[in-house]
Amino acid sequence: MNRFLHHVLYLILHVASSSQYGTETIETLMPNVKVVKVDLKIFTETQVPLLCGDSYQDTEVIWMKDSELAGQGNQIKVKVEEMMGANYSCHNAAGEYLNHTLVLVQDIPSPNRTRRVLEKSHDTDEDEYIRCLAKNYNGTFHCFWKKTKYRTSAVVALVQVGQFSGRNFSCSIHSDGAGLTCEDLDSCSFAEEVSRIDLTVYFRSNYLLEDYTVTPFYIREIVKTDKIHITKVEGNTFQWEYPDTWSLPRSYYPLTFQVKVVHARENCDSEKQVLLKETKDTKLTVVHSSKKYRFCLRAKDELVDCPWCQWTDFDKKESTSR
């Protein structure tokens, strides 16, 4: 009797184990790409089904993994251990290429899972790996990331944006592989945003896949103007202009400017300011007893709670702006 119960318990555990590491852990990321989701903290072994194609049911099919024979038949199963994914191609008896399936491995989501591809942002307490900014309200935004030193060859495999908001975007990866630019194809800068933008970027490093999801955002939450250009300096009077990239008309998209004056040896982030004020004007005269000081200037949208742009500074001693 005990032997019978032991046998039944074994079957239950076996079925549960097969369910955990069976076909339900395999997803199709996009055409010809399958993803095996496993717990990379333990040894895993998964049987992955491959199909050359419905039209090859009556064809003699040979599967290759790199230059090695992987199996025969229109449908086969291949064993994937831990992160050992591969690219499988199927051919007819004459060796002609018919189709292929790329098998990638992804760590299952968990609070303590190890991130291998991107570095976490160091200047925030949030779990942020990708940072997005917009220079204006025309519907275009830019995102940036930094790869870990062990995964510098990782590439973007897929970008999913606007899936839940219903908005139509076109995205392109920057030439250095360290960011992307997305454009809202249905954008109207004067229209109020009614839904946040959702963004997930999938990175591939060899046969490892990692996805990074950005907290959904409105353009108005990430808008950050380009640096302000100081156009004229006469004595202690400074003049500047709106950035060329900022949205028009200015009456509809006003900026507020922050002016800080610090001692010549201090930088703009110094808290030892001689003057700190906000203004809507594009001209200001500094009243300061010393002829040597640093003039600092930055801007932000007057009507929206968004980040300040980078400082523009002018060294009065050397009469140069940066």
XYZ file of C-alpha atoms in Angstrom:
322
model
C 0.000 0.000 0.000
C 2.789 2.388 0.905
C 4.541 1.473 -2.337
C 1.375 2.291 -4.271
C 1.015 5.702 -2.567
C 4.671 6.414 -3.236
C 4.131 5.628 -6.928
C 1.077 7.920 -7.108
C 2.994 10.721 -5.355
C 5.851 10.309 -7.836
C 3.452 10.637 -10.766
C 1.891 13.798 -9.280
C 5.283 15.410 -8.729
C 6.454 14.354 -12.191
C 3.402 15.919 -13.836
C 3.860 19.122 -11.785
C 7.528 19.291 -12.760
C 6.713 18.755 -16.430
C 4.108 21.483 -16.216
C 6.571 23.944 -14.693
C 9.292 23.306 -17.243
C 7.163 22.193 -20.175
C 5.753 23.980 -23.194
C 3.848 26.528 -21.079
C 7.190 28.157 -20.189
C 7.878 28.715 -23.892
C 6.600 31.848 -25.604
C 6.867 33.243 -29.114
C 8.499 36.660 -28.946
C 8.112 37.335 -32.660
C 8.137 35.254 -35.856
C 10.945 32.668 -35.800
C 11.938 33.513 -32.219
C 10.989 31.370 -29.212
C 11.788 32.266 -25.616
C 12.271 29.688 -22.883
C 11.511 31.210 -19.484
C 13.375 29.440 -16.692
C 14.815 30.053 -13.249
C 18.484 30.663 -13.976
C 19.406 30.278 -10.308
C 18.978 26.518 -10.641
C 19.834 23.939 -13.293
C 17.051 23.703 -15.880
C 16.422 21.443 -18.832
C 13.561 22.163 -21.220
C 12.240 20.303 -24.259
C 11.430 22.873 -26.934
C 9.198 21.870 -29.874
C 10.245 23.145 -33.306
C 8.190 23.221 -36.502
C 9.808 23.758 -39.874
C 6.478 24.688 -41.470
C 2.971 23.436 -42.190
C 3.803 23.224 -45.887
C 6.650 20.773 -45.232
C 4.576 17.952 -43.755
C 5.418 15.661 -46.683
C 9.001 16.884 -47.065
C 12.121 15.156 -45.807
C 13.369 17.748 -43.299
C 16.769 17.932 -41.650
C 17.424 20.248 -38.705
C 20.831 21.796 -38.063
C 22.208 23.517 -34.969
C 25.139 25.517 -36.286
C 26.929 22.833 -38.354
C 25.671 19.887 -36.311
C 22.694 17.643 -36.996
C 19.902 18.468 -34.518
C 17.137 16.162 -35.729
C 15.003 14.961 -38.622
C 11.361 15.544 -39.421
C 9.086 18.531 -39.854
C 8.454 18.617 -36.101
C 11.146 17.860 -33.546
C 11.998 18.615 -29.937
C 15.359 19.967 -28.841
C 16.797 20.078 -25.341
C 17.784 23.457 -23.930
C 19.891 23.463 -20.766
C 20.165 26.613 -18.656
C 21.193 29.496 -20.980
C 22.248 27.270 -23.866
C 19.871 28.538 -26.538
C 20.706 28.225 -30.226
C 19.674 29.003 -33.773
C 18.075 25.995 -35.457
C 17.630 25.865 -39.231
C 15.693 23.302 -41.238
C 16.652 22.095 -44.733
C 15.357 19.664 -47.335
C 17.198 16.508 -48.388
C 19.244 18.519 -50.907
C 20.445 20.799 -48.120
C 18.414 23.800 -49.246
C 17.340 26.190 -46.493
C 13.634 26.096 -45.616
C 13.177 27.943 -42.336
C 14.723 28.608 -38.937
C 13.872 29.146 -35.268
C 15.987 31.138 -32.846
C 15.665 29.827 -29.281
C 16.489 32.322 -26.521
C 16.497 31.882 -22.749
C 15.037 34.374 -20.280
C 15.162 34.431 -16.494
C 11.691 34.277 -14.948
C 10.605 37.531 -13.239
C 11.333 37.585 -9.513
C 12.215 40.294 -6.962
C 15.774 38.994 -6.617
C 16.592 38.088 -10.200
C 19.991 39.174 -11.462
C 20.110 41.760 -14.235
C 22.984 41.037 -16.611
C 22.656 43.401 -19.584
C 21.969 46.935 -18.299
C 23.328 48.897 -15.369
C 20.939 50.477 -12.907
C 20.912 54.278 -12.873
C 23.113 55.521 -10.032
C 21.494 58.938 -9.527
C 18.081 57.653 -8.481
C 16.649 55.482 -5.725
C 14.183 53.941 -8.147
C 14.687 50.666 -9.983
C 15.535 52.495 -13.204
C 17.577 51.058 -16.056
C 16.243 53.137 -18.959
C 15.703 56.894 -18.825
C 13.481 58.719 -21.303
C 13.354 62.433 -22.133
C 11.547 64.649 -24.631
C 12.903 67.971 -25.918
C 9.432 69.331 -26.690
C 5.800 68.332 -27.168
C 5.911 67.158 -30.787
C 5.509 63.508 -29.745
C 9.146 62.445 -30.104
C 11.071 61.121 -27.117
C 14.537 59.685 -26.559
C 15.595 56.915 -24.175
C 19.074 56.042 -22.939
C 20.746 53.154 -21.119
C 24.178 51.838 -20.182
C 25.249 48.242 -20.703
C 27.255 46.344 -18.120
C 30.912 45.802 -18.940
C 30.270 42.088 -19.410
C 27.455 42.568 -21.967
C 28.679 45.413 -24.175
C 27.882 43.352 -27.291
C 24.203 42.991 -26.321
C 21.774 44.273 -28.948
C 18.145 45.349 -28.941
C 15.996 42.446 -30.126
C 12.581 44.096 -29.907
C 10.929 47.352 -28.862
C 7.297 47.312 -27.745
C 5.768 50.769 -27.301
C 2.200 52.019 -27.090
C 0.665 48.549 -26.909
C -1.680 49.458 -24.062
C -2.250 53.108 -24.926
C -3.329 52.415 -28.506
C -0.891 55.027 -29.813
C 1.128 54.420 -32.963
C 4.896 54.869 -32.653
C 7.904 54.457 -34.920
C 11.203 53.774 -33.122
C 14.828 53.601 -34.187
C 17.921 52.478 -32.271
C 20.789 54.943 -31.965
C 23.908 54.087 -33.951
C 25.953 53.560 -30.771
C 23.404 51.064 -29.434
C 22.984 53.086 -26.224
C 19.523 54.486 -26.797
C 16.497 54.868 -29.030
C 14.215 57.535 -30.441
C 10.471 57.053 -30.808
C 8.015 59.253 -32.703
C 4.282 59.333 -32.107
C 2.876 59.094 -35.632
C -0.527 60.356 -34.516
C 0.772 63.161 -32.316
C -0.795 66.598 -32.089
C 1.243 68.862 -29.807
C -1.828 70.914 -28.867
C -3.892 67.882 -27.848
C -4.087 66.783 -24.224
C -2.528 63.366 -23.601
C -5.196 60.936 -22.412
C -3.046 57.834 -21.939
C 0.463 57.148 -20.704
C 3.132 55.691 -22.962
C 4.185 52.132 -22.165
C 7.625 50.956 -23.288
C 9.462 47.630 -23.039
C 12.865 47.003 -24.618
C 14.173 43.451 -25.128
C 17.942 42.932 -25.212
C 19.725 39.898 -26.569
C 23.218 38.879 -25.423
C 24.239 35.681 -27.210
C 21.199 33.504 -26.402
C 20.187 35.324 -23.216
C 17.134 37.593 -23.415
C 16.285 40.328 -20.909
C 13.400 42.763 -20.994
C 13.291 46.181 -19.337
C 10.004 48.004 -18.860
C 9.874 51.754 -18.298
C 7.269 53.087 -15.886
C 4.447 54.381 -18.141
C 4.699 58.132 -18.675
C 3.183 61.181 -20.303
C 5.376 63.346 -22.541
C 4.735 66.258 -20.175
C 6.355 64.272 -17.341
C 9.627 63.723 -19.194
C 9.917 66.935 -21.201
C 13.278 68.636 -20.706
C 14.473 71.525 -22.829
C 17.846 71.693 -24.512
C 20.473 73.875 -22.868
C 19.862 77.607 -23.063
C 22.165 79.631 -25.308
C 23.391 82.947 -23.940
C 23.313 85.262 -26.938
C 24.732 88.520 -25.594
C 26.748 89.789 -22.650
C 27.321 93.478 -22.039
C 28.988 94.279 -18.750
C 26.813 92.538 -16.151
C 23.768 92.216 -18.412
C 23.017 88.801 -19.917
C 20.575 87.929 -22.709
C 19.435 84.522 -23.909
C 16.873 82.840 -26.160
C 14.509 79.889 -26.129
C 16.100 76.713 -27.561
C 15.419 76.195 -31.271
C 14.060 72.729 -30.447
C 11.384 74.005 -28.033
C 7.716 73.880 -29.036
C 6.001 76.852 -30.639
C 4.277 79.202 -30.091
C 6.090 80.404 -26.994
C 2.934 81.955 -25.612
C 1.394 78.481 -25.488
C 4.600 76.791 -24.237
C 6.226 79.351 -21.899
C 9.493 78.593 -20.135
C 10.655 79.740 -16.757
C 14.370 80.371 -16.241
C 16.460 79.884 -13.169
C 19.463 82.151 -12.727
C 22.213 81.390 -10.267
C 25.350 83.407 -9.627
C 28.204 81.721 -7.762
C 31.795 82.607 -7.009
C 34.164 82.139 -9.932
C 35.740 79.012 -8.460
C 32.395 77.298 -7.818
C 30.385 75.243 -10.306
C 26.687 75.674 -11.021
C 25.660 72.891 -8.643
C 27.232 74.722 -5.726
C 24.891 75.780 -2.930
C 27.111 78.773 -2.147
C 25.215 81.052 -4.493
C 25.379 84.822 -4.485
C 22.093 85.050 -6.390
C 19.305 82.566 -7.077
C 16.082 83.599 -8.770
C 13.496 82.510 -11.303
C 12.304 84.728 -14.116
C 10.201 84.626 -17.270
C 12.359 87.266 -18.930
C 15.219 86.525 -21.303
C 17.413 89.300 -19.982
C 18.893 89.994 -16.562
C 21.439 92.360 -15.041
C 23.579 90.988 -12.237
C 24.306 93.304 -9.346
C 27.477 91.984 -7.758
C 30.417 93.703 -6.112
C 32.972 91.349 -7.666
C 33.897 91.436 -11.333
C 34.682 87.705 -11.236
C 31.797 85.310 -10.909
C 30.053 82.471 -12.689
C 26.643 83.092 -14.248
C 24.467 79.939 -14.432
C 21.238 79.539 -16.359
C 18.721 76.739 -16.946
C 15.063 76.399 -17.922
C 11.927 74.280 -17.631
C 8.315 74.342 -18.735
C 6.574 77.016 -16.698
C 3.246 75.181 -16.530
C 4.366 71.587 -15.931
C 6.226 69.835 -13.127
C 9.158 68.546 -15.181
C 12.959 68.449 -14.775
C 15.234 71.448 -15.311
C 17.539 71.344 -18.318
C 21.307 71.260 -17.914
C 23.081 74.368 -16.709
C 24.609 76.831 -19.146
C 27.384 78.742 -17.429
C 29.310 81.871 -18.262
C 32.633 82.603 -16.580
C 32.627 86.378 -16.220
C 36.354 86.399 -15.516
C 37.165 84.788 -18.879
C 34.063 86.047 -20.715
C 33.276 82.589 -22.091
C 30.077 80.559 -22.026
C 29.700 76.779 -21.916
